[in-house]
PDB file of C-alpha atoms in Angstrom:
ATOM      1  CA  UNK B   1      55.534-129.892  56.945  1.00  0.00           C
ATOM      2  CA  UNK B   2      55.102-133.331  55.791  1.00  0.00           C
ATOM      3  CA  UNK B   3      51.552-135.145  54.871  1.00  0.00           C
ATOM      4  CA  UNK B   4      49.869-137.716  56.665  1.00  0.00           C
ATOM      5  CA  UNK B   5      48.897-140.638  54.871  1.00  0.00           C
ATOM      6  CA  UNK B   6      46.502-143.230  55.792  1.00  0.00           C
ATOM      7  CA  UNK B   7      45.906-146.581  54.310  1.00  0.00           C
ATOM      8  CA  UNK B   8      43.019-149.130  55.378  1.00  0.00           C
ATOM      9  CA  UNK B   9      43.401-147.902  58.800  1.00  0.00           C
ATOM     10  CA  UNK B  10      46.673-147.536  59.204  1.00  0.00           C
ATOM     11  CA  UNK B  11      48.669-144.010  59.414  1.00  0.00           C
ATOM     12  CA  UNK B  12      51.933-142.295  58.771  1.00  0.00           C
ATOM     13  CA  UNK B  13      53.580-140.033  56.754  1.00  0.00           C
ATOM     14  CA  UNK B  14      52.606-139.806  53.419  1.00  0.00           C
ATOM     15  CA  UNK B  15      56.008-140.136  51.550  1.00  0.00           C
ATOM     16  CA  UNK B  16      56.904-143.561  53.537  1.00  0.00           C
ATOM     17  CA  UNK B  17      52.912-144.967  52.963  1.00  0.00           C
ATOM     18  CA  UNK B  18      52.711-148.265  51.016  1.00  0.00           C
ATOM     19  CA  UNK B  19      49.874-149.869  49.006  1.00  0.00           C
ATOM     20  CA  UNK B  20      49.596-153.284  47.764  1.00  0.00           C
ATOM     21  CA  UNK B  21      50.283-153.977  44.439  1.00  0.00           C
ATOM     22  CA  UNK B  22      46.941-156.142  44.397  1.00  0.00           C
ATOM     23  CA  UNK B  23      45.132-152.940  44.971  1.00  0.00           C
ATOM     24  CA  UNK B  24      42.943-152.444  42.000  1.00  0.00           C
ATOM     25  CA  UNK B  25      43.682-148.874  41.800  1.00  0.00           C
ATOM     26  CA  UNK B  26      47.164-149.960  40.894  1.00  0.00           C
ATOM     27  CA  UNK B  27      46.095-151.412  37.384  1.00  0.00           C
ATOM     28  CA  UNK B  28      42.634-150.828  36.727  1.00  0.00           C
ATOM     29  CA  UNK B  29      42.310-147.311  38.079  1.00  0.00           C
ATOM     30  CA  UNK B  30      39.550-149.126  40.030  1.00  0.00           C
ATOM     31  CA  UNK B  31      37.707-146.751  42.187  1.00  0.00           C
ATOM     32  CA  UNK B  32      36.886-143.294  43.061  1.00  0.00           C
ATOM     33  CA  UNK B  33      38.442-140.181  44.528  1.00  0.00           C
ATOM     34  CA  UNK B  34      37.269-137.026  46.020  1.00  0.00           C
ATOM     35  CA  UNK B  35      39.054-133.827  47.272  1.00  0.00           C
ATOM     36  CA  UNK B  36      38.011-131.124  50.041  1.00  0.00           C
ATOM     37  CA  UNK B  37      39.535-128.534  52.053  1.00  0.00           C
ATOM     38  CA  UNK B  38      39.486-127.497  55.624  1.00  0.00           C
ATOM     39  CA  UNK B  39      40.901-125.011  57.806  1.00  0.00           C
ATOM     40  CA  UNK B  40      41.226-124.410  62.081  1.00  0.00           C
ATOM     41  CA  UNK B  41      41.137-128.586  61.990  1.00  0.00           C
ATOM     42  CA  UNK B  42      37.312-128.016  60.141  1.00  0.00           C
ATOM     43  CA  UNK B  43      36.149-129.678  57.020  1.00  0.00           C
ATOM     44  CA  UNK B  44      34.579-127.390  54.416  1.00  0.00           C
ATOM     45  CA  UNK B  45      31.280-128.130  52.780  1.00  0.00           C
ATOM     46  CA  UNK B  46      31.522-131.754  54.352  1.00  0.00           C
ATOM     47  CA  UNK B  47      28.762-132.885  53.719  1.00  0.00           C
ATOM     48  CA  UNK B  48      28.234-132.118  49.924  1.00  0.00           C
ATOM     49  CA  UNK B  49      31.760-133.945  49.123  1.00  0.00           C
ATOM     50  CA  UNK B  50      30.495-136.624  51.292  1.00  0.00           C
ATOM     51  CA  UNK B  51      27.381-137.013  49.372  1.00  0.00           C
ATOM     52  CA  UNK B  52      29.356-136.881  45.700  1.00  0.00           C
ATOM     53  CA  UNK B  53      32.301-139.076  47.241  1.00  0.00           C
ATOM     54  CA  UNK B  54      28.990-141.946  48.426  1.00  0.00           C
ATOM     55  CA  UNK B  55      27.596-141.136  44.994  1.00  0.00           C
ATOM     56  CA  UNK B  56      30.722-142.140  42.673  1.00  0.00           C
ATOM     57  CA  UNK B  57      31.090-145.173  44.882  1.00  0.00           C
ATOM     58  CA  UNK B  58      27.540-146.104  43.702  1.00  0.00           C
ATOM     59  CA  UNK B  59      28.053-145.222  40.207  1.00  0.00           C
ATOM     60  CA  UNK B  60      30.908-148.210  39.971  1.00  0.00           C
ATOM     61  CA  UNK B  61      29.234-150.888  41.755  1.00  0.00           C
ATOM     62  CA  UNK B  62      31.872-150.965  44.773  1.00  0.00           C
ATOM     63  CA  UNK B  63      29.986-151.707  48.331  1.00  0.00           C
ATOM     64  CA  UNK B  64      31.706-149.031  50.400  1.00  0.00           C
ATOM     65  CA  UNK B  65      30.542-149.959  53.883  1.00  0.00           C
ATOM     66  CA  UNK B  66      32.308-147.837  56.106  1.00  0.00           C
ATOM     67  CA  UNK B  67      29.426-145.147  57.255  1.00  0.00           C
ATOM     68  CA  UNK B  68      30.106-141.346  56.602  1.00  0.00           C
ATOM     69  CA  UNK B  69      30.465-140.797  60.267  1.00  0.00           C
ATOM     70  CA  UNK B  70      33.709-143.057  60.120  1.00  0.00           C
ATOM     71  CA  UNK B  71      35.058-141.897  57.355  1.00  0.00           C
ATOM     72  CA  UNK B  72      34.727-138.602  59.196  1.00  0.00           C
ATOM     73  CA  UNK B  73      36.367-139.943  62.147  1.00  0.00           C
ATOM     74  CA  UNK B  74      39.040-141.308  60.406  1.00  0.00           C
ATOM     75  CA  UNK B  75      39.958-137.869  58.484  1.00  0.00           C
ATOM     76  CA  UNK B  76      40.192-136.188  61.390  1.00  0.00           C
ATOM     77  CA  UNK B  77      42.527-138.875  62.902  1.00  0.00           C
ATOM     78  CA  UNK B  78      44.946-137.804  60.143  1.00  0.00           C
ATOM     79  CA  UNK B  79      43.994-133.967  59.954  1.00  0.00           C
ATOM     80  CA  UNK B  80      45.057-133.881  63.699  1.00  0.00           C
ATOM     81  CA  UNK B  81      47.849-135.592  62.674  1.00  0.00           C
ATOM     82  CA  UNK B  82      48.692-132.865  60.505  1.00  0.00           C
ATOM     83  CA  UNK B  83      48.951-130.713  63.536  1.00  0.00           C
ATOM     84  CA  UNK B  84      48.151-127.600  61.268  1.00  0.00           C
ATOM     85  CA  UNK B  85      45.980-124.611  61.977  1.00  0.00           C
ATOM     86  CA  UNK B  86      46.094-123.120  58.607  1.00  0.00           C
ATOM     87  CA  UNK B  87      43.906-124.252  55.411  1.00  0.00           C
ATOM     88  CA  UNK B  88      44.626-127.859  54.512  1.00  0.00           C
ATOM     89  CA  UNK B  89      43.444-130.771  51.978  1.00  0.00           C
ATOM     90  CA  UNK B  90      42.105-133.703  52.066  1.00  0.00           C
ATOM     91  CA  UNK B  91      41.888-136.485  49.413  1.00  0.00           C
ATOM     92  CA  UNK B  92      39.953-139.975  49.749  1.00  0.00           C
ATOM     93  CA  UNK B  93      39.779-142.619  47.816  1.00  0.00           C
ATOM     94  CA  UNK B  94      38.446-145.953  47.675  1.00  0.00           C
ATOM     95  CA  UNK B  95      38.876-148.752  44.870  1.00  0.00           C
ATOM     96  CA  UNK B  96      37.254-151.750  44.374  1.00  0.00           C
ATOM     97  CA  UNK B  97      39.771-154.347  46.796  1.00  0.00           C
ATOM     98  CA  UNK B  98      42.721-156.088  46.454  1.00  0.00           C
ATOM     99  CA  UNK B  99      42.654-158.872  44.216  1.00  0.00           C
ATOM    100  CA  UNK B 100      44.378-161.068  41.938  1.00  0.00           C
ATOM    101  CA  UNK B 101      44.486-158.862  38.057  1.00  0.00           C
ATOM    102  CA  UNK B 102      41.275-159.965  36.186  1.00  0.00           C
ATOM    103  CA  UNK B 103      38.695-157.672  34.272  1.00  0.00           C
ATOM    104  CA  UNK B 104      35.929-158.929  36.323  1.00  0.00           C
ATOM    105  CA  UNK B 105      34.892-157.784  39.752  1.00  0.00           C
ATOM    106  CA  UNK B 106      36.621-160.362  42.924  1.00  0.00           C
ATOM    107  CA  UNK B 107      34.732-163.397  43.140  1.00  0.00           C
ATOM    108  CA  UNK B 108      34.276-163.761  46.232  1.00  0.00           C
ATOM    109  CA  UNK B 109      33.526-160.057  46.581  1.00  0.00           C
ATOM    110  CA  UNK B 110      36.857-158.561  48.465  1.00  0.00           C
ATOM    111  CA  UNK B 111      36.684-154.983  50.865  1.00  0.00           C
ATOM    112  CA  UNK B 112      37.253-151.960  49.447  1.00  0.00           C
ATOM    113  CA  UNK B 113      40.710-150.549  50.073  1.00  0.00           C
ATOM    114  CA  UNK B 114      40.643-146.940  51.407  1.00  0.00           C
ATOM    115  CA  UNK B 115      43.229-143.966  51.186  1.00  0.00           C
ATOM    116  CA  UNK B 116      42.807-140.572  53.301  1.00  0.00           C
ATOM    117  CA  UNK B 117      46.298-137.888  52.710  1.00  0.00           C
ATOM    118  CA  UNK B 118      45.783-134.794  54.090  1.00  0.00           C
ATOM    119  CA  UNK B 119      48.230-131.884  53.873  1.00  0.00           C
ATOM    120  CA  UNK B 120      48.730-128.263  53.691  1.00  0.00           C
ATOM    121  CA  UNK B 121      47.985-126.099  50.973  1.00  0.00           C
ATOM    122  CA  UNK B 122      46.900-122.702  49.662  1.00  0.00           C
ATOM    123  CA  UNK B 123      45.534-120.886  47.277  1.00  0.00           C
ATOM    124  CA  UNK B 124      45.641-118.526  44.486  1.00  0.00           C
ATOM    125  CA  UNK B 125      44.225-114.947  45.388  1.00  0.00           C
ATOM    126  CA  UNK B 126      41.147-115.057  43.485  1.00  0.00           C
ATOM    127  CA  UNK B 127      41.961-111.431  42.351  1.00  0.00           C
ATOM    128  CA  UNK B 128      44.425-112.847  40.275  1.00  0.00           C
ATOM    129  CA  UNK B 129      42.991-113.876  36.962  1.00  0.00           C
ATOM    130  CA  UNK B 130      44.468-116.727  34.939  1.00  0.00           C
ATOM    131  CA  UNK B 131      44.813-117.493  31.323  1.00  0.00           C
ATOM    132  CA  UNK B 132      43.499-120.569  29.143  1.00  0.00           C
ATOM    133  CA  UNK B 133      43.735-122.638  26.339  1.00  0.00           C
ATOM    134  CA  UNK B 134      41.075-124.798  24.694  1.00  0.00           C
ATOM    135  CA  UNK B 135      41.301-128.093  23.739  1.00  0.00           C
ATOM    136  CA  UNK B 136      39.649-131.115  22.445  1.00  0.00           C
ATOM    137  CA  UNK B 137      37.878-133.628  25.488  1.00  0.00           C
ATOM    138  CA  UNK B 138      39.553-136.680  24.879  1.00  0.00           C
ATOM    139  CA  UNK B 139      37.815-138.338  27.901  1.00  0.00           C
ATOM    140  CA  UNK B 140      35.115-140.948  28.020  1.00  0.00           C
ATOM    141  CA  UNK B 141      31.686-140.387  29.060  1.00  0.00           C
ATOM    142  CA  UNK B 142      31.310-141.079  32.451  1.00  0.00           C
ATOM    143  CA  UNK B 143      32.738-137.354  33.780  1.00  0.00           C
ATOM    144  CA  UNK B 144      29.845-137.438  36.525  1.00  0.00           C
ATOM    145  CA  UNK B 145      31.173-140.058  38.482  1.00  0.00           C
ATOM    146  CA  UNK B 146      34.949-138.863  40.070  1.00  0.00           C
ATOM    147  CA  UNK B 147      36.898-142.018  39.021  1.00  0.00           C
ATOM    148  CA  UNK B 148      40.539-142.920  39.129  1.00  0.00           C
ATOM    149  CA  UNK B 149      40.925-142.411  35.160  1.00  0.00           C
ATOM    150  CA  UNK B 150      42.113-138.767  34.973  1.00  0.00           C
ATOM    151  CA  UNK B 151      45.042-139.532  32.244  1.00  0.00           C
ATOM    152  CA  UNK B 152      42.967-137.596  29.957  1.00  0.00           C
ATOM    153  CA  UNK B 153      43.125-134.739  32.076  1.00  0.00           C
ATOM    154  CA  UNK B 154      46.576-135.217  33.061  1.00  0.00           C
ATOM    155  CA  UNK B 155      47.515-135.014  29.317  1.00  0.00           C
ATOM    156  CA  UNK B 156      45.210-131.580  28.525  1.00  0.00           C
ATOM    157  CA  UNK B 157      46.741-130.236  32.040  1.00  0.00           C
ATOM    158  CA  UNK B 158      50.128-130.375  30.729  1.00  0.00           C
ATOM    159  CA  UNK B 159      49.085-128.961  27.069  1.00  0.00           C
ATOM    160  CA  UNK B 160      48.028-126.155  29.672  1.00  0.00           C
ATOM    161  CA  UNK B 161      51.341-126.025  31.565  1.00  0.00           C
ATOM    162  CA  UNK B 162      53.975-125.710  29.012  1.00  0.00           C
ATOM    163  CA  UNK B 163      51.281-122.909  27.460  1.00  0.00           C
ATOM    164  CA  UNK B 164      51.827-120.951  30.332  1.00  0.00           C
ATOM    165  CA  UNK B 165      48.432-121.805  31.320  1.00  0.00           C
ATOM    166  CA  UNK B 166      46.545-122.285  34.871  1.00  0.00           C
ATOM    167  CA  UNK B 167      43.959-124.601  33.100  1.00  0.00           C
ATOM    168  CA  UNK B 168      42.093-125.708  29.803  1.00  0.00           C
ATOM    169  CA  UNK B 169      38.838-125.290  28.761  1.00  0.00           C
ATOM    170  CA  UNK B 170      37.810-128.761  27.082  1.00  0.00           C
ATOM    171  CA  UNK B 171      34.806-129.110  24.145  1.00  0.00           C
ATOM    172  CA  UNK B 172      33.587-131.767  22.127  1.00  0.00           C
ATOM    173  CA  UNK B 173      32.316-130.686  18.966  1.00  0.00           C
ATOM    174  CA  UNK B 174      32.800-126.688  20.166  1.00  0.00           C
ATOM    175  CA  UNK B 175      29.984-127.394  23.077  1.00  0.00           C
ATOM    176  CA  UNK B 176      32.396-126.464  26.391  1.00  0.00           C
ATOM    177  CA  UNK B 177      32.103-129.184  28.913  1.00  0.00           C
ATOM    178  CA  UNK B 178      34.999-128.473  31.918  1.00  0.00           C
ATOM    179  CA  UNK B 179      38.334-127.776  32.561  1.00  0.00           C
ATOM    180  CA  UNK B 180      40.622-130.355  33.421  1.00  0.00           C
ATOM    181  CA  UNK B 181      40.137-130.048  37.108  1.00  0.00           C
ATOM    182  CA  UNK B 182      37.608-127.554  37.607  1.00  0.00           C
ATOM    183  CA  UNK B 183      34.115-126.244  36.209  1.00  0.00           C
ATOM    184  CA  UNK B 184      34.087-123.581  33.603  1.00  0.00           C
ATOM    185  CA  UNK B 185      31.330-121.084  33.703  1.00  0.00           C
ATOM    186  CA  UNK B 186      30.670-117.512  31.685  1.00  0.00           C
ATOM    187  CA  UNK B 187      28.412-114.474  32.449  1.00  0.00           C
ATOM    188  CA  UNK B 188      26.658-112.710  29.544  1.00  0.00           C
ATOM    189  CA  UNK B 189      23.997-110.174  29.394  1.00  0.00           C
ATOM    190  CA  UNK B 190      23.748-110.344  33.334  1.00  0.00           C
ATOM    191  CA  UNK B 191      23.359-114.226  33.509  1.00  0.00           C
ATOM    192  CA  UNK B 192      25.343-116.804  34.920  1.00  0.00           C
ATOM    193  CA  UNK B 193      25.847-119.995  32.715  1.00  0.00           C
ATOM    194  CA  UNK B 194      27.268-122.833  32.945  1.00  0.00           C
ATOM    195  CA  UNK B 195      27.125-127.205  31.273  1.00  0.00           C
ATOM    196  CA  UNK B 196      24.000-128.861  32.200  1.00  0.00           C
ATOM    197  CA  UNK B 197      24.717-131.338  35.077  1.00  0.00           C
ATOM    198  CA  UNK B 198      24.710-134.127  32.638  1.00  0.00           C
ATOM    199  CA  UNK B 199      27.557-137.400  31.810  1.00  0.00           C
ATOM    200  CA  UNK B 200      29.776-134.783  30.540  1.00  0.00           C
ATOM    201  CA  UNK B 201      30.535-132.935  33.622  1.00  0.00           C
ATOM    202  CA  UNK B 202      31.542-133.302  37.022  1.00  0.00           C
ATOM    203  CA  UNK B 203      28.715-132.059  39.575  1.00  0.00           C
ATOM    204  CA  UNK B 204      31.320-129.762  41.246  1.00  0.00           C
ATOM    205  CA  UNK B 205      30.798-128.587  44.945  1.00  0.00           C
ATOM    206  CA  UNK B 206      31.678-124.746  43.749  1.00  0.00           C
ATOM    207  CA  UNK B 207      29.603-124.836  40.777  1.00  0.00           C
ATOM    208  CA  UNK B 208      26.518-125.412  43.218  1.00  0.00           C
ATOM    209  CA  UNK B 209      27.485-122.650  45.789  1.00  0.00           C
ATOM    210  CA  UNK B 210      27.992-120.593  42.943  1.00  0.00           C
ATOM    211  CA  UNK B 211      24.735-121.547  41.955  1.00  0.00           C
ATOM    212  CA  UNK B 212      23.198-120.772  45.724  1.00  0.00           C
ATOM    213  CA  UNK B 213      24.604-117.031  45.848  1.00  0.00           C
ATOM    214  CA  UNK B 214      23.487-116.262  41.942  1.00  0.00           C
ATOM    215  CA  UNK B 215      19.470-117.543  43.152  1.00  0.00           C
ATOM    216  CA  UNK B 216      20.369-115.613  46.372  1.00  0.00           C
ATOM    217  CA  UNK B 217      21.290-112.793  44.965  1.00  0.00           C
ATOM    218  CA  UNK B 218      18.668-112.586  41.654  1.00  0.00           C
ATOM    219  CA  UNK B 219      21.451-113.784  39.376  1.00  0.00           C
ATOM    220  CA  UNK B 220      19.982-116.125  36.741  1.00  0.00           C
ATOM    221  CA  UNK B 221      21.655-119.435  36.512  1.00  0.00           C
ATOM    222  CA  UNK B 222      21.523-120.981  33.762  1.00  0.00           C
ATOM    223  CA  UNK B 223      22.469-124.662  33.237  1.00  0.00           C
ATOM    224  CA  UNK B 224      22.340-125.351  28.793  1.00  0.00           C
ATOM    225  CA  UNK B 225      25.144-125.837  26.923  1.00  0.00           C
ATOM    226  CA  UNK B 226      27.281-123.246  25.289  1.00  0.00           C
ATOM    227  CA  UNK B 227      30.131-123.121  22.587  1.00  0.00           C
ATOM    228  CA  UNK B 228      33.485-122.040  22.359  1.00  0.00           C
ATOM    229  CA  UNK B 229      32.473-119.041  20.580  1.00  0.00           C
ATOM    230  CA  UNK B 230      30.248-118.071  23.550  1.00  0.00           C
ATOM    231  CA  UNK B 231      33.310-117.613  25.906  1.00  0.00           C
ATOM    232  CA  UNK B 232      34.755-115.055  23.708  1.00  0.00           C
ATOM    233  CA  UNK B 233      32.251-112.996  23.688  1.00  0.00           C
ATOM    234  CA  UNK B 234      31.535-113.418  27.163  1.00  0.00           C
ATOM    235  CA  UNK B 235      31.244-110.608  29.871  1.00  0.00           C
ATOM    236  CA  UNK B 236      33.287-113.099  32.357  1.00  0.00           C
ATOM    237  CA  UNK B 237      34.552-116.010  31.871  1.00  0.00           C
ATOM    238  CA  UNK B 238      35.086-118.094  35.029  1.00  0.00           C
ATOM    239  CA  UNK B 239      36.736-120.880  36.459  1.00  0.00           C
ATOM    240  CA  UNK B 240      35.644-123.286  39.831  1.00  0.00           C
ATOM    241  CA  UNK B 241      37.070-125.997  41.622  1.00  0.00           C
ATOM    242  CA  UNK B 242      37.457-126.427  45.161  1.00  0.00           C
ATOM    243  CA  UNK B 243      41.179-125.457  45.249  1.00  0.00           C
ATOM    244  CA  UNK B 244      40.536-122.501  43.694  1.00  0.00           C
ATOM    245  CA  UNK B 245      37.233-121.289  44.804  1.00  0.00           C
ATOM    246  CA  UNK B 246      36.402-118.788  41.982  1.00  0.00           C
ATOM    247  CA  UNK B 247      38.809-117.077  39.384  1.00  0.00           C
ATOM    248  CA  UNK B 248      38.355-115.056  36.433  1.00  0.00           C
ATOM    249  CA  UNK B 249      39.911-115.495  32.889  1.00  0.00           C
ATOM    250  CA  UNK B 250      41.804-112.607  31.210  1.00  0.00           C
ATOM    251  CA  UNK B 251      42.484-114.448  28.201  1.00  0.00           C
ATOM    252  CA  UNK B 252      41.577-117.598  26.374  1.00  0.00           C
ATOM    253  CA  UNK B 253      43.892-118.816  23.539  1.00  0.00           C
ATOM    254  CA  UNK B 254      46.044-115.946  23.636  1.00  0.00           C
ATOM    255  CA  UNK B 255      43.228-113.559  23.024  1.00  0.00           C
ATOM    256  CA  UNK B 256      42.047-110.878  25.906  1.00  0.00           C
ATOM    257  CA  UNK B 257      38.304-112.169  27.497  1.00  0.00           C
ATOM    258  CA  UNK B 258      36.211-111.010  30.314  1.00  0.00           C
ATOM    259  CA  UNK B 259      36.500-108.240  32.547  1.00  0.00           C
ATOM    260  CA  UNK B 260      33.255-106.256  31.915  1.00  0.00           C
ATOM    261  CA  UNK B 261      31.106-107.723  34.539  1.00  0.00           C
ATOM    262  CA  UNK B 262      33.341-107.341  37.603  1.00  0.00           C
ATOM    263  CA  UNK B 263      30.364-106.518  40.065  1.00  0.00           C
ATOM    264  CA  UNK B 264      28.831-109.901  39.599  1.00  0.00           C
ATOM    265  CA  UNK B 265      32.595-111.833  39.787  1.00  0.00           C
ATOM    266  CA  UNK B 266      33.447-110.023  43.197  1.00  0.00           C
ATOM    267  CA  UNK B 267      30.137-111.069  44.593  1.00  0.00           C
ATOM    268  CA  UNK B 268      30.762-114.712  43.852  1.00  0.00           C
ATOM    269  CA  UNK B 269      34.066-114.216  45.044  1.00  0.00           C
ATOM    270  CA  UNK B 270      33.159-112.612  48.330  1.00  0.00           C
ATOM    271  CA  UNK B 271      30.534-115.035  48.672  1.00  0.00           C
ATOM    272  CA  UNK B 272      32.714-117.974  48.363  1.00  0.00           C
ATOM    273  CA  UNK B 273      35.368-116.154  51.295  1.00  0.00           C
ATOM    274  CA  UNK B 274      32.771-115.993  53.703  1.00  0.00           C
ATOM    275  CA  UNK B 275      30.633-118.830  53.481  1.00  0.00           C
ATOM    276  CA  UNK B 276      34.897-120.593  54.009  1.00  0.00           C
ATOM    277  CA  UNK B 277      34.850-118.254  57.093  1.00  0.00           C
ATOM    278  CA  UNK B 278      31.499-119.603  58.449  1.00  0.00           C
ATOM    279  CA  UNK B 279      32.660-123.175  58.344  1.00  0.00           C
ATOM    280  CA  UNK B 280      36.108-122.913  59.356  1.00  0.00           C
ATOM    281  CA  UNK B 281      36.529-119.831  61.515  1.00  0.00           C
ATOM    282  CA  UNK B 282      38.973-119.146  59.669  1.00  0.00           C
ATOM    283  CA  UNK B 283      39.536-117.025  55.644  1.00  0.00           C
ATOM    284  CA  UNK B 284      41.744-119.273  52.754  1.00  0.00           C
ATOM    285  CA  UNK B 285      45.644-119.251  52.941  1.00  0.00           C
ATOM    286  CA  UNK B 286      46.343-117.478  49.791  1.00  0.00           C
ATOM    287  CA  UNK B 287      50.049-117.893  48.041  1.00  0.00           C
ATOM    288  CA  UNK B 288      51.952-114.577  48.017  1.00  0.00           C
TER     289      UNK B 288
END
């Protein structure tokens, strides 16, 4: 099955999509992403990536005019396009216009230039824990906003890969902020905890369901920073994005973590699976 790409209205497959090389995504990273799933030709948790997607836009100063209900429409033109009943993605982004290369924003001000790709994809069973590494966060400090400048995280990814690694766990100074695509959150003493929704962190969309079933549930969530020395002694250490839903860690730097609060993991995990179910009709496509 091949993606469908779509460009500032127009649409095709994604391998034979062009941009301009004026876009200013091309040479400023310019402009702001987000990423969501679906499944049964449904958007999951729309509205929330909506709302984070409108809020990065704001937090760079690009006027983003089209309305959420097109940019709805206009996903769907190109999940339908997909023709694919299974669990697929969806990426957006938007940079600033296309413009001749100067620091400073167009003068006159130019439209932003918008990119929808939607495709296939599954995930990990979220029985199946995962190992990590820790490393230093090289990135600057504008994590909240989901910008086009992830070569940090591209380089601490791959420090990840050829470890053998799913993902990192990044810390400046020993305080944990994230992972290098996903939120990283620990249990201890009955308690879930997790970065304070601050310039260091990105306000993930799984890190606040996680957050609705642990108040639903009389889990404490607690949102202060914690250490690197914290996740080793954790109960659970955990890992959230919106590919992955919610996975436990079995070991962290080569050393065993976790796995004596499993009660409180499969409950967040079964949580996640059905609220999926609710707005899809449908459960995740997991990888064999």
């Amino acid at each position: 099955m091949r993606g469908i790409g779509y460009y500032n209205g127009e649409i095709g497959f994604a391998d034979e999509m062009k941009i301009s090389m004026l876009d200013r995504c091309a040479y400023f990273g310019d402009g702001v992403y987000d990423f969501m799933l679906g499944s049964n030709g449904k958007l999951y948790e729309a509205d929330r990536h909506l709302d984070r997607f409108y809020n990065s836009l704001k937090g760079i100063r690009i006027d983003f005019t089209m309305s959420r209900e097109e940019l709805r429409g206009e996903s769907d033109k190109c999940i339908r396009g997909l023709g694919h009943d299974g669990m697929f993605k969806v990426y957006w982004q938007a940079s600033r216009g296309t413009a001749a290369r100067n620091h400073d924003f167009p003068e006159p001000a130019v439209k932003p230039d918008l990119m929808i790709m939607v495709d296939a994809l599954k995930t990990i069973p979220l029985d199946k824990k995962i190992s990590l590494i820790t490393v230093d966060d090289i990135r600057f400090t504008m994590c909240n906003i989901k910008t086009l400048n992830l070569l940090p995280n591209v380089l601490v990814a791959q420090r990840g890969h050829e470890a053998g690694c799913k993902e990192v766990i990044q810390h400046r100074n020993g305080r944990v902020t994230e992972c290098a695509h996903s939120n990283c959150l620990i249990v201890k003493d009955g308690k879930v905890r997790t970065a304070p929704l601050d310039n260091l962190i990105l306000p993930g969309i799984t890190r606040m369901n996680i957050k609705d079933t642990c108040l639903a549930n009389g889990i404490p969530f607690v949102e202060e920073p914690f250490t690197v020395d914290d996740v080793f002694t954790a109960d659970e250490v955990l890992v959230s994005s919106t590919s992955k839903f919610c996975v436990a860690v079995d070991k962290v730097d080569g050393k065993p973590v976790g796995g004596k609060a499993p009660e409180i993991v499969k409950l967040i995990q079964d949580s996640m699976l059905q609220k999926f179910m609710a707005e899809t009709g449908k459960m995740p496509d997991f990888k064999a």
